[in-house]
């Protein structure tokens, strides 16, 4: 079915639902149920909308269902949350109307809702909660329609990035899309939070190339860009889509990539001045050719992993002038196609078939069954040699903790901070990702890694952005602030604490949009966008 046909069918469904649910005999006010009757009530609600061809046993799962655990675990990417409260009901829609029905029935009963696309939220907010909830798993909504003639594609939220890249590659060897390097990350969360990637210095973020979208709002209506309005369309391109509704799909603009790209990974010499080496990187990486992305991995040893949109001889020549301290040689570089670079960055055999990107089991991230924690910062002024030396001492010898520096500059500095909710544009030299991964179970192992991360984060405070200290929403971090359950996840003051860090000057605009499109705050979690305070 084409997207136009899908929109038409869902529009008809929306009209029928409105007639049913907003008739004089119906209301969206929550009904009072005890837990034992919730499932039956939800099931009855769904069945009243489903067609005879819909198999509800394939759409709805509870803990008594033999498939419940496998469905829940399939996209549960972080072992930190294995013991957390589990959803009472999991809905796995296979069509857009299923999403609409699930929203209306969940709201009718009065339960909270979590939306999971790929399960990579580092605080698990897409599939865990501190109070009873339902889960909508979007993994079945993963269609991708690529149109090379218009340089565009419609991509559903449940598609993973590997599938997106493969679909583009099937249609063209000289087109790509600027998004993340982990192929199992799903479109829904990645795009709605901004969409970092190794081509951002050339093309910007994923959200800078979104031209349309489909979203189901709190009323169960399916909206596209025209019907949702520019305010909501702006908000779901970097402001976290789950605060505003359930994003079904995005229409993206493809970018042209050269037939040959170059990758390299170079480790620094531990016997030479590492602090001087990293100090120099700070000045080169954000200012060199927009075709070059050099990510610095601050572990032991320090290394640089890079993508150059061009040939090896050209990048060797470029860096012999811009960054002679790197000592890059031709033999350090490997030329390949853009799709091969996707495999290379994912630590897959780049000479294997790109079809490996379609196998969600083969490309499951190394950390999918491990525990993980992330924090983030943005650097606006170069860190001194002394400061870098102190960082190196703290990171040296750590096996479960590291840092990664991703350079900005290039196109990232040309796009206005207000063009999307993602505000970290001109003036930012690079982003810091604090990486904590561990395999051991239990609180002791978790506490050890968390302590390392938090101590380093505290140490870095004088060296990074201030007033407020900035953070990247896709590296979700509840340490920087969260909503309290007792206040119904609607406190503007609590939301402002983390909201200003993630969105800075764009936060209040997001709050305004949230208040307009979801005044009852149906779509909420511990770090959602709050509504404006109610006037008494």
Short mmCIF file of C-alpha atoms in Angstrom, two decimals:
data_model
loop_
_atom_site.label_atom_id
_atom_site.label_comp_id
_atom_site.label_asym_id
_atom_site.label_seq_id
_atom_site.Cartn_x
_atom_site.Cartn_y
_atom_site.Cartn_z
CA UNK A 1 0.00 0.00 0.00
CA UNK A 2 1.33 3.44 -0.86
CA UNK A 3 1.66 6.13 1.78
CA UNK A 4 -1.15 8.13 0.15
CA UNK A 5 -3.46 5.12 0.29
CA UNK A 6 -2.40 4.45 3.86
CA UNK A 7 -3.18 8.02 4.84
CA UNK A 8 -6.62 7.80 3.22
CA UNK A 9 -7.53 4.53 4.94
CA UNK A 10 -6.32 5.81 8.30
CA UNK A 11 -8.18 9.07 7.84
CA UNK A 12 -11.41 7.10 7.36
CA UNK A 13 -10.57 5.01 10.41
CA UNK A 14 -9.96 8.20 12.42
CA UNK A 15 -13.39 9.56 11.51
CA UNK A 16 -15.08 6.33 12.59
CA UNK A 17 -13.14 6.26 15.84
CA UNK A 18 -14.06 9.83 16.63
CA UNK A 19 -17.72 9.04 15.98
CA UNK A 20 -17.54 6.02 18.29
CA UNK A 21 -15.44 7.43 21.10
CA UNK A 22 -16.75 10.98 21.17
CA UNK A 23 -20.42 10.19 20.89
CA UNK A 24 -22.64 11.34 23.77
CA UNK A 25 -22.48 7.85 25.26
CA UNK A 26 -18.68 7.70 25.17
CA UNK A 27 -15.83 9.51 26.85
CA UNK A 28 -12.08 9.43 26.99
CA UNK A 29 -12.21 9.87 30.75
CA UNK A 30 -10.34 6.93 32.34
CA UNK A 31 -12.51 4.16 33.70
CA UNK A 32 -11.84 2.49 37.03
CA UNK A 33 -10.72 -1.14 36.79
CA UNK A 34 -8.85 -3.51 39.01
CA UNK A 35 -5.79 -5.18 37.48
CA UNK A 36 -7.54 -8.51 37.01
CA UNK A 37 -10.04 -7.01 34.58
CA UNK A 38 -7.71 -4.63 32.70
CA UNK A 39 -6.68 -7.17 30.09
CA UNK A 40 -10.25 -8.25 29.32
CA UNK A 41 -11.41 -4.66 29.10
CA UNK A 42 -8.56 -3.69 26.80
CA UNK A 43 -9.19 -6.75 24.66
CA UNK A 44 -12.88 -5.95 24.35
CA UNK A 45 -12.04 -2.39 23.34
CA UNK A 46 -9.63 -3.52 20.64
CA UNK A 47 -11.95 -6.20 19.33
CA UNK A 48 -14.67 -3.62 18.84
CA UNK A 49 -12.46 -1.97 16.21
CA UNK A 50 -10.54 -4.84 14.64
CA UNK A 51 -11.64 -6.44 11.42
CA UNK A 52 -12.41 -10.18 11.23
CA UNK A 53 -9.09 -10.67 9.43
CA UNK A 54 -7.08 -9.36 12.38
CA UNK A 55 -5.72 -12.07 14.64
CA UNK A 56 -5.73 -10.47 18.07
CA UNK A 57 -3.58 -13.30 19.46
CA UNK A 58 -0.79 -12.04 17.18
CA UNK A 59 -1.22 -8.43 18.32
CA UNK A 60 -1.68 -8.51 22.09
CA UNK A 61 0.48 -10.32 24.65
CA UNK A 62 0.25 -10.63 28.43
CA UNK A 63 2.49 -12.40 30.93
CA UNK A 64 0.28 -15.50 30.69
CA UNK A 65 1.05 -15.81 26.98
CA UNK A 66 3.91 -18.19 26.12
CA UNK A 67 5.35 -15.64 23.68
CA UNK A 68 5.26 -12.71 26.11
CA UNK A 69 8.87 -13.01 27.31
CA UNK A 70 10.34 -13.44 23.84
CA UNK A 71 8.37 -10.44 22.53
CA UNK A 72 9.50 -8.30 25.46
CA UNK A 73 13.14 -9.38 25.29
CA UNK A 74 13.44 -9.15 21.49
CA UNK A 75 14.19 -5.42 21.66
CA UNK A 76 15.24 -5.01 25.27
CA UNK A 77 18.78 -3.81 24.71
CA UNK A 78 20.03 -3.14 28.22
CA UNK A 79 20.39 -5.77 30.93
CA UNK A 80 20.22 -3.01 33.58
CA UNK A 81 16.45 -3.20 33.34
CA UNK A 82 15.85 -6.95 33.34
CA UNK A 83 14.34 -6.85 36.81
CA UNK A 84 12.26 -3.69 36.38
CA UNK A 85 8.48 -3.52 36.25
CA UNK A 86 7.26 -5.18 33.07
CA UNK A 87 4.34 -4.08 30.89
CA UNK A 88 0.95 -5.50 31.72
CA UNK A 89 0.15 -5.69 28.02
CA UNK A 90 2.34 -5.60 24.91
CA UNK A 91 0.76 -4.55 21.61
CA UNK A 92 2.62 -5.34 18.38
CA UNK A 93 0.72 -3.47 15.65
CA UNK A 94 1.07 -4.55 12.04
CA UNK A 95 -0.89 -1.64 10.57
CA UNK A 96 -1.43 2.03 11.32
CA UNK A 97 -5.05 1.54 12.48
CA UNK A 98 -3.76 -0.91 15.10
CA UNK A 99 -1.70 1.93 16.58
CA UNK A 100 -4.70 4.22 16.60
CA UNK A 101 -6.88 1.61 18.32
CA UNK A 102 -4.19 0.92 20.92
CA UNK A 103 -3.86 4.61 21.80
CA UNK A 104 -7.60 5.06 22.20
CA UNK A 105 -8.11 1.91 24.24
CA UNK A 106 -5.12 2.61 26.49
CA UNK A 107 -6.31 6.13 27.12
CA UNK A 108 -9.85 4.90 27.70
CA UNK A 109 -8.68 2.56 30.46
CA UNK A 110 -6.36 5.19 31.94
CA UNK A 111 -3.04 3.37 31.80
CA UNK A 112 0.33 4.79 30.84
CA UNK A 113 1.85 3.93 27.50
CA UNK A 114 5.43 3.28 26.43
CA UNK A 115 6.48 3.26 22.76
CA UNK A 116 9.42 1.12 21.66
CA UNK A 117 10.97 1.15 18.20
CA UNK A 118 14.38 -0.45 18.65
CA UNK A 119 14.86 -0.49 22.42
CA UNK A 120 18.09 1.54 22.57
CA UNK A 121 16.97 4.15 25.11
CA UNK A 122 19.89 4.14 27.57
CA UNK A 123 17.53 4.61 30.52
CA UNK A 124 15.03 2.08 29.20
CA UNK A 125 12.21 4.63 29.08
CA UNK A 126 10.80 3.05 25.93
CA UNK A 127 10.00 -0.22 27.70
CA UNK A 128 10.13 0.20 31.49
CA UNK A 129 8.20 2.33 33.97
CA UNK A 130 7.83 2.81 37.70
CA UNK A 131 4.06 2.35 37.52
CA UNK A 132 1.74 -0.06 35.61
CA UNK A 133 1.85 0.48 31.87
CA UNK A 134 1.19 -0.87 28.40
CA UNK A 135 3.87 -1.20 25.71
CA UNK A 136 3.44 -0.59 22.00
CA UNK A 137 6.22 -2.35 20.11
CA UNK A 138 6.67 -0.80 16.65
CA UNK A 139 9.06 -3.39 15.24
CA UNK A 140 6.50 -4.77 12.77
CA UNK A 141 6.01 -1.33 11.19
CA UNK A 142 9.29 -1.27 9.29
CA UNK A 143 8.45 -0.61 5.63
CA UNK A 144 10.88 1.47 3.55
CA UNK A 145 9.93 2.98 0.18
CA UNK A 146 12.87 4.53 -1.68
CA UNK A 147 12.29 6.81 -4.68
CA UNK A 148 15.58 7.71 -6.35
CA UNK A 149 13.84 9.93 -8.90
CA UNK A 150 12.76 12.27 -6.10
CA UNK A 151 15.82 11.57 -3.89
CA UNK A 152 13.50 10.61 -1.07
CA UNK A 153 12.22 7.70 1.00
CA UNK A 154 9.34 6.97 3.38
CA UNK A 155 10.68 5.06 6.38
CA UNK A 156 8.55 3.60 9.17
CA UNK A 157 9.63 3.95 12.79
CA UNK A 158 10.22 0.24 13.38
CA UNK A 159 12.84 0.00 10.63
CA UNK A 160 16.42 -0.22 11.85
CA UNK A 161 19.15 1.94 10.31
CA UNK A 162 20.79 -1.09 8.69
CA UNK A 163 17.58 -1.79 6.79
CA UNK A 164 17.36 1.85 5.70
CA UNK A 165 20.93 1.87 4.41
CA UNK A 166 20.41 -1.43 2.58
CA UNK A 167 17.19 -0.24 0.94
CA UNK A 168 18.95 2.88 -0.36
CA UNK A 169 21.93 0.83 -1.59
CA UNK A 170 19.62 -1.51 -3.51
CA UNK A 171 18.32 1.44 -5.53
CA UNK A 172 21.53 3.47 -5.90
CA UNK A 173 25.24 3.11 -5.22
CA UNK A 174 25.75 6.88 -5.02
CA UNK A 175 23.07 7.78 -2.49
CA UNK A 176 23.07 7.52 1.27
CA UNK A 177 21.60 9.09 4.37
CA UNK A 178 23.25 10.86 7.33
CA UNK A 179 22.39 8.83 10.42
CA UNK A 180 23.99 6.66 13.09
CA UNK A 181 26.68 4.00 12.85
CA UNK A 182 24.88 1.32 14.88
CA UNK A 183 22.72 -0.60 12.38
CA UNK A 184 20.31 -2.02 14.98
CA UNK A 185 19.16 1.39 16.21
CA UNK A 186 15.61 2.00 15.00
CA UNK A 187 14.38 5.03 13.09
CA UNK A 188 11.72 6.02 15.64
CA UNK A 189 14.00 6.99 18.48
CA UNK A 190 17.05 7.93 16.43
CA UNK A 191 15.34 10.46 14.19
CA UNK A 192 13.11 11.94 16.86
CA UNK A 193 16.16 12.74 19.01
CA UNK A 194 18.22 14.35 16.25
CA UNK A 195 20.15 11.58 14.53
CA UNK A 196 23.94 11.81 14.96
CA UNK A 197 26.13 10.16 12.36
CA UNK A 198 29.54 10.13 10.73
CA UNK A 199 28.39 12.32 7.81
CA UNK A 200 27.02 15.12 9.99
CA UNK A 201 29.89 17.51 9.26
CA UNK A 202 29.03 17.22 5.56
CA UNK A 203 25.22 17.02 5.68
CA UNK A 204 24.07 17.76 9.23
CA UNK A 205 21.83 15.46 11.24
CA UNK A 206 19.08 13.08 10.18
CA UNK A 207 16.44 15.62 11.24
CA UNK A 208 17.90 18.17 8.82
CA UNK A 209 16.70 15.93 5.99
CA UNK A 210 13.16 15.11 7.12
CA UNK A 211 10.50 16.68 4.93
CA UNK A 212 7.30 14.98 6.09
CA UNK A 213 6.06 12.62 8.77
CA UNK A 214 3.06 10.66 10.02
CA UNK A 215 2.09 10.64 13.68
CA UNK A 216 -0.80 9.26 15.72
CA UNK A 217 -1.76 11.81 18.36
CA UNK A 218 -3.44 11.39 21.74
CA UNK A 219 -6.88 11.48 20.07
CA UNK A 220 -5.98 8.54 17.85
CA UNK A 221 -5.82 10.72 14.73
CA UNK A 222 -3.26 10.07 12.00
CA UNK A 223 -1.60 13.33 10.97
CA UNK A 224 0.87 14.25 8.27
CA UNK A 225 2.93 17.43 8.06
CA UNK A 226 0.08 19.46 6.61
CA UNK A 227 -2.54 18.32 9.10
CA UNK A 228 -0.29 18.35 12.17
CA UNK A 229 1.00 21.86 11.48
CA UNK A 230 4.54 23.21 11.43
CA UNK A 231 4.79 23.43 15.22
CA UNK A 232 4.35 19.71 15.83
CA UNK A 233 6.36 18.83 12.73
CA UNK A 234 9.23 20.91 14.12
CA UNK A 235 8.95 19.29 17.55
CA UNK A 236 9.20 15.65 16.42
CA UNK A 237 12.42 16.35 14.52
CA UNK A 238 14.73 16.31 17.53
CA UNK A 239 12.43 16.98 20.48
CA UNK A 240 11.70 13.34 21.25
CA UNK A 241 8.65 12.09 19.38
CA UNK A 242 7.28 10.05 22.29
CA UNK A 243 6.33 13.25 24.15
CA UNK A 244 3.84 14.19 21.42
CA UNK A 245 2.42 10.98 19.98
CA UNK A 246 3.50 7.85 18.15
CA UNK A 247 5.51 8.65 15.04
CA UNK A 248 4.58 6.15 12.34
CA UNK A 249 6.98 7.19 9.60
CA UNK A 250 9.28 9.87 8.29
CA UNK A 251 9.86 11.06 4.75
CA UNK A 252 13.57 11.72 4.29
CA UNK A 253 15.68 13.40 1.64
CA UNK A 254 18.59 11.27 0.47
CA UNK A 255 22.08 12.67 -0.02
CA UNK A 256 24.62 11.96 -2.75
CA UNK A 257 27.74 10.09 -1.73
CA UNK A 258 30.86 9.43 -3.85
CA UNK A 259 31.45 6.04 -5.42
CA UNK A 260 34.60 5.74 -3.31
CA UNK A 261 35.00 6.68 0.34
CA UNK A 262 37.95 6.11 2.66
CA UNK A 263 38.08 4.84 6.23
CA UNK A 264 40.93 4.57 8.69
CA UNK A 265 41.56 3.82 12.33
CA UNK A 266 44.84 5.00 13.79
CA UNK A 267 46.07 4.45 17.33
CA UNK A 268 48.25 7.02 19.01
CA UNK A 269 51.75 6.15 20.14
CA UNK A 270 51.64 5.80 23.93
CA UNK A 271 55.30 6.77 24.14
CA UNK A 272 54.65 10.18 22.65
CA UNK A 273 52.76 13.16 24.08
CA UNK A 274 49.16 12.01 24.13
CA UNK A 275 47.91 15.24 25.66
CA UNK A 276 49.57 17.23 22.88
CA UNK A 277 48.09 14.88 20.28
CA UNK A 278 44.53 15.24 21.61
CA UNK A 279 44.99 18.97 22.13
CA UNK A 280 45.83 19.35 18.45
CA UNK A 281 42.85 17.16 17.44
CA UNK A 282 40.53 19.69 19.09
CA UNK A 283 41.58 22.36 16.62
CA UNK A 284 41.69 20.20 13.48
CA UNK A 285 38.67 17.88 13.68
CA UNK A 286 35.99 20.63 13.82
CA UNK A 287 37.65 22.84 11.17
CA UNK A 288 39.10 20.53 8.53
CA UNK A 289 37.30 19.58 5.30
CA UNK A 290 33.58 18.90 5.73
CA UNK A 291 34.18 15.60 3.94
CA UNK A 292 36.17 14.30 6.90
CA UNK A 293 34.77 13.01 10.20
CA UNK A 294 37.40 12.00 12.78
CA UNK A 295 35.98 10.57 15.98
CA UNK A 296 38.44 10.30 18.85
CA UNK A 297 38.10 7.36 21.23
CA UNK A 298 39.43 8.34 24.62
CA UNK A 299 40.36 4.94 25.96
CA UNK A 300 43.60 3.01 26.18
CA UNK A 301 45.11 3.37 23.67
CA UNK A 302 43.68 6.61 22.28
CA UNK A 303 42.53 6.11 18.70
CA UNK A 304 40.90 7.96 15.84
CA UNK A 305 38.24 6.35 13.66
CA UNK A 306 37.45 8.27 10.51
CA UNK A 307 35.33 8.45 7.38
CA UNK A 308 36.41 10.56 4.42
CA UNK A 309 34.00 11.14 1.56
CA UNK A 310 36.65 10.78 -1.11
CA UNK A 311 39.78 8.89 -2.04
CA UNK A 312 42.64 7.84 0.20
CA UNK A 313 45.36 9.91 -1.48
CA UNK A 314 43.28 13.04 -0.97
CA UNK A 315 42.74 12.53 2.77
CA UNK A 316 46.42 11.64 3.30
CA UNK A 317 47.40 14.85 1.55
CA UNK A 318 44.83 16.86 3.51
CA UNK A 319 45.97 15.61 6.90
CA UNK A 320 49.67 15.94 6.11
CA UNK A 321 48.93 19.66 6.12
CA UNK A 322 46.14 19.95 8.69
CA UNK A 323 47.22 17.29 11.18
CA UNK A 324 50.82 16.13 10.62
CA UNK A 325 50.92 14.90 14.23
CA UNK A 326 48.59 12.07 13.20
CA UNK A 327 51.19 10.70 10.79
CA UNK A 328 48.56 9.23 8.49
CA UNK A 329 49.98 7.07 5.69
CA UNK A 330 48.37 5.61 2.60
CA UNK A 331 48.65 2.09 4.02
CA UNK A 332 46.55 3.17 7.01
CA UNK A 333 43.60 3.87 4.71
CA UNK A 334 41.09 1.59 3.02
CA UNK A 335 39.00 2.66 0.05
CA UNK A 336 35.51 1.21 -0.26
CA UNK A 337 31.94 2.02 -1.20
CA UNK A 338 29.69 3.95 1.16
CA UNK A 339 27.63 0.86 2.03
CA UNK A 340 30.85 -1.01 2.84
CA UNK A 341 31.78 1.80 5.22
CA UNK A 342 28.49 1.17 7.02
CA UNK A 343 29.59 -2.43 7.61
CA UNK A 344 33.10 -1.33 8.62
CA UNK A 345 31.80 1.10 11.23
CA UNK A 346 29.54 -1.62 12.62
CA UNK A 347 32.59 -3.90 13.07
CA UNK A 348 31.25 -6.26 10.41
CA UNK A 349 33.21 -7.71 7.51
CA UNK A 350 32.93 -4.90 4.98
CA UNK A 351 33.60 -7.34 2.15
CA UNK A 352 30.56 -9.43 3.03
CA UNK A 353 27.18 -8.88 1.43
CA UNK A 354 25.27 -5.80 2.63
CA UNK A 355 22.35 -8.18 3.15
CA UNK A 356 23.83 -8.84 6.58
CA UNK A 357 22.28 -5.51 7.56
CA UNK A 358 18.83 -7.10 7.18
CA UNK A 359 19.52 -9.83 9.73
CA UNK A 360 18.59 -8.28 13.05
CA UNK A 361 20.20 -11.15 14.94
CA UNK A 362 23.52 -10.95 13.10
CA UNK A 363 23.87 -7.22 13.62
CA UNK A 364 22.68 -7.09 17.21
CA UNK A 365 24.93 -4.63 18.99
CA UNK A 366 27.71 -6.11 21.16
CA UNK A 367 26.11 -4.44 24.18
CA UNK A 368 22.57 -5.70 23.57
CA UNK A 369 22.82 -8.31 26.32
CA UNK A 370 25.15 -6.27 28.52
CA UNK A 371 24.40 -3.46 30.91
CA UNK A 372 25.08 0.06 29.73
CA UNK A 373 24.99 3.65 30.92
CA UNK A 374 25.69 6.84 28.97
CA UNK A 375 26.23 10.49 29.78
CA UNK A 376 27.07 13.38 27.46
CA UNK A 377 28.59 16.83 27.26
CA UNK A 378 29.37 19.50 24.69
CA UNK A 379 32.68 21.34 24.54
CA UNK A 380 32.69 24.97 23.41
CA UNK A 381 36.27 25.94 24.28
CA UNK A 382 39.39 23.80 23.76
CA UNK A 383 40.44 21.87 26.84
CA UNK A 384 43.96 22.71 27.99
CA UNK A 385 46.87 20.29 27.66
CA UNK A 386 46.89 19.97 31.42
CA UNK A 387 43.19 19.17 31.49
CA UNK A 388 43.57 16.57 28.77
CA UNK A 389 46.47 15.02 30.64
CA UNK A 390 44.28 14.65 33.72
CA UNK A 391 41.54 13.04 31.64
CA UNK A 392 44.02 10.56 30.19
CA UNK A 393 45.21 9.57 33.66
CA UNK A 394 41.65 8.95 34.80
CA UNK A 395 40.73 6.86 31.75
CA UNK A 396 43.97 4.86 31.59
CA UNK A 397 43.51 1.24 32.55
CA UNK A 398 39.73 1.38 32.65
CA UNK A 399 38.15 -1.60 30.93
CA UNK A 400 34.47 -0.78 31.47
CA UNK A 401 34.60 2.95 30.97
CA UNK A 402 35.74 5.13 28.07
CA UNK A 403 34.95 8.42 26.33
CA UNK A 404 34.32 9.33 22.70
CA UNK A 405 34.73 12.80 21.18
CA UNK A 406 32.65 13.52 18.05
CA UNK A 407 33.63 16.71 16.19
CA UNK A 408 31.14 19.33 15.07
CA UNK A 409 31.86 22.15 12.66
CA UNK A 410 31.16 22.01 8.96
CA UNK A 411 27.45 21.91 8.12
CA UNK A 412 26.63 21.58 11.82
CA UNK A 413 27.76 25.17 12.30
CA UNK A 414 25.75 26.49 9.35
CA UNK A 415 22.31 25.27 10.42
CA UNK A 416 20.51 27.60 12.88
CA UNK A 417 20.00 26.27 16.41
CA UNK A 418 16.26 26.95 16.11
CA UNK A 419 15.76 25.03 12.86
CA UNK A 420 14.96 21.91 14.89
CA UNK A 421 14.76 21.20 18.64
CA UNK A 422 18.38 19.98 18.55
CA UNK A 423 20.22 23.18 19.62
CA UNK A 424 23.88 22.13 19.66
CA UNK A 425 25.04 23.84 16.50
CA UNK A 426 27.50 26.72 15.92
CA UNK A 427 29.91 27.30 18.78
CA UNK A 428 30.23 23.64 19.76
CA UNK A 429 33.59 22.05 19.01
CA UNK A 430 32.63 18.48 19.81
CA UNK A 431 30.32 16.23 21.79
CA UNK A 432 31.57 13.93 24.54
CA UNK A 433 29.99 10.54 25.10
CA UNK A 434 30.75 8.86 28.42
CA UNK A 435 30.56 5.13 27.81
CA UNK A 436 29.96 2.55 30.54
CA UNK A 437 29.46 -1.12 29.66
CA UNK A 438 29.59 -4.16 31.92
CA UNK A 439 28.71 -7.86 31.82
CA UNK A 440 28.52 -8.77 35.48
CA UNK A 441 25.09 -8.98 37.07
CA UNK A 442 24.24 -7.40 40.39
CA UNK A 443 24.26 -4.04 42.12
CA UNK A 444 27.96 -4.17 43.01
CA UNK A 445 29.10 -4.30 39.38
CA UNK A 446 26.62 -1.60 38.38
CA UNK A 447 27.63 0.65 41.24
CA UNK A 448 31.33 0.37 40.33
CA UNK A 449 30.79 1.53 36.73
CA UNK A 450 28.24 4.18 37.69
CA UNK A 451 30.67 5.62 40.22
CA UNK A 452 33.42 5.89 37.60
CA UNK A 453 31.10 7.60 35.14
CA UNK A 454 29.72 10.07 37.65
CA UNK A 455 33.12 10.97 39.05
CA UNK A 456 34.45 11.66 35.57
CA UNK A 457 31.35 13.66 34.71
CA UNK A 458 31.82 15.74 37.85
CA UNK A 459 35.51 16.25 37.08
CA UNK A 460 34.66 17.48 33.57
CA UNK A 461 32.27 20.21 34.76
CA UNK A 462 34.77 23.13 34.47
CA UNK A 463 35.86 21.99 31.00
CA UNK A 464 32.52 21.79 29.17
CA UNK A 465 29.49 23.94 28.34
CA UNK A 466 27.86 25.87 31.17
CA UNK A 467 24.67 27.72 32.10
CA UNK A 468 23.23 25.28 31.35
CA UNK A 469 25.53 22.33 30.99
CA UNK A 470 24.31 20.78 27.73
CA UNK A 471 23.44 17.15 26.99
CA UNK A 472 22.25 15.06 24.02
CA UNK A 473 18.74 13.64 24.42
CA UNK A 474 19.54 10.38 22.60
CA UNK A 475 22.11 9.63 25.30
CA UNK A 476 19.31 9.64 27.83
CA UNK A 477 20.57 10.36 31.34
CA UNK A 478 18.23 10.47 34.33
CA UNK A 479 21.06 11.80 36.49
CA UNK A 480 20.55 15.28 35.04
CA UNK A 481 16.92 15.52 36.18
CA UNK A 482 13.60 13.76 35.92
CA UNK A 483 9.90 14.11 36.55
CA UNK A 484 8.54 12.77 39.81
CA UNK A 485 5.70 10.25 39.75
CA UNK A 486 3.95 12.05 42.58
CA UNK A 487 3.41 15.11 40.41
CA UNK A 488 1.98 13.12 37.53
CA UNK A 489 4.95 13.75 35.26
CA UNK A 490 3.66 17.19 34.40
CA UNK A 491 5.78 19.59 36.50
CA UNK A 492 7.11 22.36 34.29
CA UNK A 493 9.78 23.25 36.84
CA UNK A 494 11.06 19.67 37.03
CA UNK A 495 10.96 19.33 33.25
CA UNK A 496 12.88 22.55 32.80
CA UNK A 497 15.88 21.15 34.71
CA UNK A 498 16.70 18.50 32.11
CA UNK A 499 14.82 20.17 29.26
CA UNK A 500 17.13 23.18 29.16
CA UNK A 501 20.15 20.87 29.08
CA UNK A 502 18.82 18.85 26.17
CA UNK A 503 17.13 21.63 24.21
CA UNK A 504 18.41 24.95 25.63
CA UNK A 505 16.61 27.84 23.92
CA UNK A 506 14.20 25.50 22.18
CA UNK A 507 12.75 24.06 25.38
CA UNK A 508 9.92 26.54 25.92
CA UNK A 509 8.82 26.20 22.30
CA UNK A 510 8.60 22.43 22.81
CA UNK A 511 6.52 22.98 25.95
CA UNK A 512 4.15 25.21 24.00
CA UNK A 513 3.70 22.57 21.29
CA UNK A 514 3.20 19.84 23.90
CA UNK A 515 0.52 21.89 25.65
CA UNK A 516 -1.30 22.46 22.37
CA UNK A 517 -1.27 18.89 21.04
CA UNK A 518 -1.41 16.83 24.27
CA UNK A 519 -2.85 19.06 27.02
CA UNK A 520 -3.88 16.03 29.11
CA UNK A 521 -0.23 14.84 29.07
CA UNK A 522 -1.15 11.34 27.90
CA UNK A 523 2.29 10.76 26.35
CA UNK A 524 4.64 11.12 29.28
CA UNK A 525 7.63 9.58 30.99
CA UNK A 526 10.37 10.54 33.44
CA UNK A 527 11.97 12.92 30.92
CA UNK A 528 9.13 13.88 28.61
CA UNK A 529 8.32 17.44 27.60
CA UNK A 530 5.98 18.90 30.25
CA UNK A 531 2.87 20.93 29.61
CA UNK A 532 2.52 24.51 30.73
CA UNK A 533 1.24 24.93 34.30
CA UNK A 534 -2.55 25.01 34.46
CA UNK A 535 -3.97 28.42 35.30
CA UNK A 536 -6.43 28.37 38.18
#
